[in-house]
mmCIF file of C-alpha atoms in Angstrom:
data_model
loop_
_atom_site.group_PDB
_atom_site.id
_atom_site.type_symbol
_atom_site.label_atom_id
_atom_site.label_comp_id
_atom_site.label_asym_id
_atom_site.label_seq_id
_atom_site.Cartn_x
_atom_site.Cartn_y
_atom_site.Cartn_z
ATOM 1 C CA VAL Y 228 119.807 125.445 49.883
ATOM 2 C CA MET Y 229 121.015 127.457 46.876
ATOM 3 C CA GLY Y 230 124.171 127.150 44.962
ATOM 4 C CA ASN Y 231 126.505 130.131 44.495
ATOM 5 C CA SER Y 232 126.374 131.376 40.880
ATOM 6 C CA LEU Y 233 129.613 131.597 39.077
ATOM 7 C CA ALA Y 234 130.447 134.243 36.581
ATOM 8 C CA GLY Y 235 130.319 132.905 32.972
ATOM 9 C CA LEU Y 236 128.146 129.840 33.865
ATOM 10 C CA GLU Y 237 124.756 131.785 33.668
ATOM 11 C CA PRO Y 238 123.619 129.843 30.596
ATOM 12 C CA ALA Y 239 123.643 126.553 32.416
ATOM 13 C CA LEU Y 240 121.776 127.887 35.562
ATOM 14 C CA ALA Y 241 118.635 126.017 36.683
ATOM 15 C CA LYS Y 242 116.466 126.461 39.685
ATOM 16 C CA SER Y 243 118.106 127.205 43.019
ATOM 17 C CA ASN Y 244 121.222 128.476 41.233
ATOM 18 C CA ARG Y 245 122.257 124.849 40.493
ATOM 19 C CA LEU Y 246 124.094 124.048 37.275
ATOM 20 C CA LEU Y 247 122.279 121.853 34.857
ATOM 21 C CA VAL Y 248 124.584 118.846 34.218
ATOM 22 C CA ASP Y 249 124.268 115.585 32.037
ATOM 23 C CA ASN Y 250 124.674 112.055 33.267
ATOM 24 C CA ILE Y 251 128.474 112.391 33.584
ATOM 25 C CA ASN Y 252 128.345 115.653 35.485
ATOM 26 C CA LYS Y 253 129.436 117.770 32.571
ATOM 27 C CA VAL Y 254 127.930 121.285 32.709
ATOM 28 C CA THR Y 255 125.274 121.661 29.879
ATOM 29 C CA GLY Y 256 126.689 123.880 27.082
ATOM 30 C CA PHE Y 257 130.436 123.444 28.153
ATOM 31 C CA ASP Y 258 132.964 120.839 27.134
ATOM 32 C CA ASN Y 259 135.406 120.925 30.042
ATOM 33 C CA VAL Y 260 133.365 122.154 32.937
ATOM 34 C CA PHE Y 261 132.047 119.648 35.429
ATOM 35 C CA ALA Y 262 129.990 120.192 38.609
ATOM 36 C CA ILE Y 263 129.025 117.797 41.499
ATOM 37 C CA GLY Y 264 127.141 117.892 44.864
ATOM 38 C CA ASP Y 265 124.739 120.692 45.759
ATOM 39 C CA LEU Y 266 125.823 122.810 42.786
ATOM 40 C CA ALA Y 267 124.981 120.102 40.205
ATOM 41 C CA LEU Y 268 121.384 119.568 38.920
ATOM 42 C CA MET Y 269 121.186 116.249 37.109
ATOM 43 C CA LYS Y 270 117.614 115.260 36.047
ATOM 44 C CA THR Y 271 117.017 111.659 35.800
ATOM 45 C CA GLU Y 272 113.826 109.541 35.435
ATOM 46 C CA ARG Y 273 114.060 108.671 39.178
ATOM 47 C CA HIS Y 274 115.032 112.237 40.234
ATOM 48 C CA PRO Y 275 113.327 114.609 37.906
ATOM 49 C CA ASN Y 276 114.069 117.655 40.181
ATOM 50 C CA GLY Y 277 117.646 116.553 40.589
ATOM 51 C CA HIS Y 278 119.360 114.430 43.287
ATOM 52 C CA PRO Y 279 118.863 115.298 46.981
ATOM 53 C CA MET Y 280 121.308 117.826 48.306
ATOM 54 C CA VAL Y 281 123.091 115.628 50.775
ATOM 55 C CA ALA Y 282 126.718 114.548 51.278
ATOM 56 C CA PRO Y 283 126.364 111.023 50.040
ATOM 57 C CA VAL Y 284 125.311 112.160 46.579
ATOM 58 C CA ALA Y 285 128.375 114.449 46.314
ATOM 59 C CA VAL Y 286 130.776 111.751 47.478
ATOM 60 C CA GLN Y 287 129.324 109.276 44.983
ATOM 61 C CA GLN Y 288 129.448 111.886 42.218
ATOM 62 C CA ALA Y 289 133.063 112.768 43.162
ATOM 63 C CA ARG Y 290 134.188 109.116 42.912
ATOM 64 C CA LYS Y 291 132.492 108.605 39.540
ATOM 65 C CA LEU Y 292 133.716 111.903 38.029
ATOM 66 C CA GLY Y 293 137.299 111.047 39.099
ATOM 67 C CA LYS Y 294 136.940 107.599 37.285
ATOM 68 C CA ASN Y 295 135.261 109.357 34.314
ATOM 69 C CA LEU Y 296 137.906 111.972 33.943
ATOM 70 C CA THR Y 297 140.596 109.293 33.856
ATOM 71 C CA LYS Y 298 138.549 107.496 31.175
ATOM 72 C CA ILE Y 299 138.143 110.783 29.150
ATOM 73 C CA ILE Y 300 141.949 111.532 29.288
ATOM 74 C CA ALA Y 301 142.547 107.917 28.120
ATOM 75 C CA GLY Y 302 140.210 108.394 25.259
ATOM 76 C CA GLN Y 303 137.602 106.002 26.513
ATOM 77 C CA GLN Y 304 133.751 106.475 26.973
ATOM 78 C CA PRO Y 305 132.835 107.727 30.454
ATOM 79 C CA ALA Y 306 130.135 105.757 32.337
ATOM 80 C CA ALA Y 307 126.902 107.576 33.500
ATOM 81 C CA PHE Y 308 126.434 108.387 37.154
ATOM 82 C CA LYS Y 309 123.727 106.407 39.105
ATOM 83 C CA TYR Y 310 123.027 107.368 42.678
ATOM 84 C CA LEU Y 311 122.804 104.432 45.084
ATOM 85 C CA ASN Y 312 120.766 105.419 48.239
ATOM 86 C CA ARG Y 313 122.285 103.580 51.030
ATOM 87 C CA GLY Y 314 119.807 105.199 53.529
ATOM 88 C CA THR Y 315 119.182 108.223 55.624
ATOM 89 C CA MET Y 316 119.769 108.869 59.262
ATOM 90 C CA ALA Y 317 119.181 111.841 61.533
ATOM 91 C CA THR Y 318 119.585 112.415 65.305
ATOM 92 C CA ILE Y 319 116.655 114.444 66.654
ATOM 93 C CA GLY Y 320 117.621 114.510 70.372
ATOM 94 C CA ARG Y 321 118.916 112.746 73.337
ATOM 95 C CA ASN Y 322 118.393 108.951 72.834
ATOM 96 C CA ARG Y 323 116.211 109.767 69.691
ATOM 97 C CA ALA Y 324 117.103 109.286 66.038
ATOM 98 C CA VAL Y 325 115.550 107.936 62.888
ATOM 99 C CA VAL Y 326 117.215 105.523 60.462
ATOM 100 C CA GLU Y 327 115.836 104.534 57.089
ATOM 101 C CA ILE Y 328 117.805 102.039 55.076
ATOM 102 C CA PRO Y 329 116.483 100.114 52.100
ATOM 103 C CA GLY Y 330 114.023 97.576 53.490
ATOM 104 C CA TYR Y 331 114.269 98.837 57.088
ATOM 105 C CA LYS Y 332 113.059 101.854 59.177
ATOM 106 C CA THR Y 333 113.445 102.345 62.796
ATOM 107 C CA GLN Y 334 113.350 105.183 65.360
ATOM 108 C CA GLY Y 335 114.277 105.900 68.960
ATOM 109 C CA THR Y 336 117.025 104.546 70.965
ATOM 110 C CA ILE Y 337 117.986 101.809 68.677
ATOM 111 C CA ALA Y 338 118.304 104.293 65.786
ATOM 112 C CA TRP Y 339 120.346 106.635 67.940
ATOM 113 C CA PHE Y 340 122.833 103.960 68.609
ATOM 114 C CA VAL Y 341 123.031 102.958 64.827
ATOM 115 C CA TRP Y 342 123.542 106.650 64.048
ATOM 116 C CA MET Y 343 126.389 106.919 66.484
ATOM 117 C CA PHE Y 344 128.011 103.635 65.453
ATOM 118 C CA VAL Y 345 127.852 104.665 61.634
ATOM 119 C CA HIS Y 346 129.349 108.085 62.409
ATOM 120 C CA ILE Y 347 132.131 106.771 64.545
ATOM 121 C CA MET Y 348 133.071 104.148 62.149
ATOM 122 C CA SER Y 349 133.254 106.611 59.249
ATOM 123 C CA LEU Y 350 135.932 108.608 60.938
ATOM 124 C CA VAL Y 351 139.560 107.977 59.855
ATOM 125 C CA GLY Y 352 141.959 106.513 62.395
ATOM 126 C CA PHE Y 353 141.463 104.714 65.764
ATOM 127 C CA ARG Y 354 142.627 107.828 67.793
ATOM 128 C CA ASN Y 355 139.928 109.966 66.131
ATOM 129 C CA LYS Y 356 137.133 107.395 66.737
ATOM 130 C CA LEU Y 357 138.336 107.193 70.404
ATOM 131 C CA VAL Y 358 138.350 110.818 70.974
ATOM 132 C CA VAL Y 359 134.922 111.399 69.573
ATOM 133 C CA PHE Y 360 133.548 108.486 71.540
ATOM 134 C CA VAL Y 361 135.044 109.694 74.842
ATOM 135 C CA ASN Y 362 133.691 113.266 74.053
ATOM 136 C CA TRP Y 363 130.283 111.880 73.295
ATOM 137 C CA MET Y 364 130.316 109.760 76.559
ATOM 138 C CA TRP Y 365 131.472 112.811 78.541
ATOM 139 C CA ASN Y 366 128.809 115.006 77.124
ATOM 140 C CA TYR Y 367 126.020 112.355 77.616
ATOM 141 C CA PHE Y 368 126.761 111.792 81.272
ATOM 142 C CA SER Y 369 127.803 115.213 82.249
ATOM 143 C CA TYR Y 370 125.032 116.976 80.299
ATOM 144 C CA ASP Y 371 127.864 119.354 79.205
ATOM 145 C CA ARG Y 372 127.058 121.009 76.028
ATOM 146 C CA GLY Y 373 129.726 123.332 74.785
ATOM 147 C CA ILE Y 374 128.509 126.681 73.597
ATOM 148 C CA ARG Y 375 128.262 126.643 69.813
ATOM 149 C CA LEU Y 376 128.663 130.319 68.851
ATOM 150 C CA ILE Y 377 131.147 131.928 66.647
ATOM 151 C CA ILE Y 378 131.890 135.143 68.204
ATOM 152 C CA ARG Y 379 133.893 137.957 66.338
ATOM 153 C CA PRO Y 380 135.133 141.084 67.996
ATOM 154 C CA TYR Y 381 132.909 144.068 67.284
ATOM 155 C CA ILE Y 382 134.596 146.774 65.357
ATOM 156 C CA LYS Y 383 132.797 150.015 65.119
ATOM 157 C CA LYS Y 384 133.190 151.493 61.566
ATOM 158 C CA ARG Y 385 133.912 155.088 61.375
ATOM 159 C CA ILE Y 386 131.769 157.050 59.033
ATOM 160 C CA SER Y 387 133.577 159.731 57.108
ATOM 161 C CA SER Y 388 131.946 163.275 57.075
ATOM 162 C CA LYS Y 389 133.236 164.193 53.753
#
């Protein structure tokens, strides 16, 4: 995974086109530029190569940066970002997943149910949860896997003979 480089921010670029940031996500060398998520490279004692490039890091950074910007506007001292690893989950097939939360690891069918529960509970609104649950149940029992291709019409480009 590589970040997209932005014109004018080249002095702060680190490995993988990530922007080097301090402990409040301020881009190194700039006063009013902040970066979070995959684009930000915050070196800490626990994460000397930066935080993992996963969504929970970006979400936590966004929440902390929002609070810090409010503090900066109010003339208060911003607080340093500290990543709280709540665990990692991945589905690896039908009835198969891995779950690793602090102090507990599991795999197989139980992990698959945990993965589904966590993902459904993270959806907003009862209707969304119900629709996803019904879709998953339909796909599970019907073995119906929708085609997952993005198809664009082919447009033949004309080459000028000038």
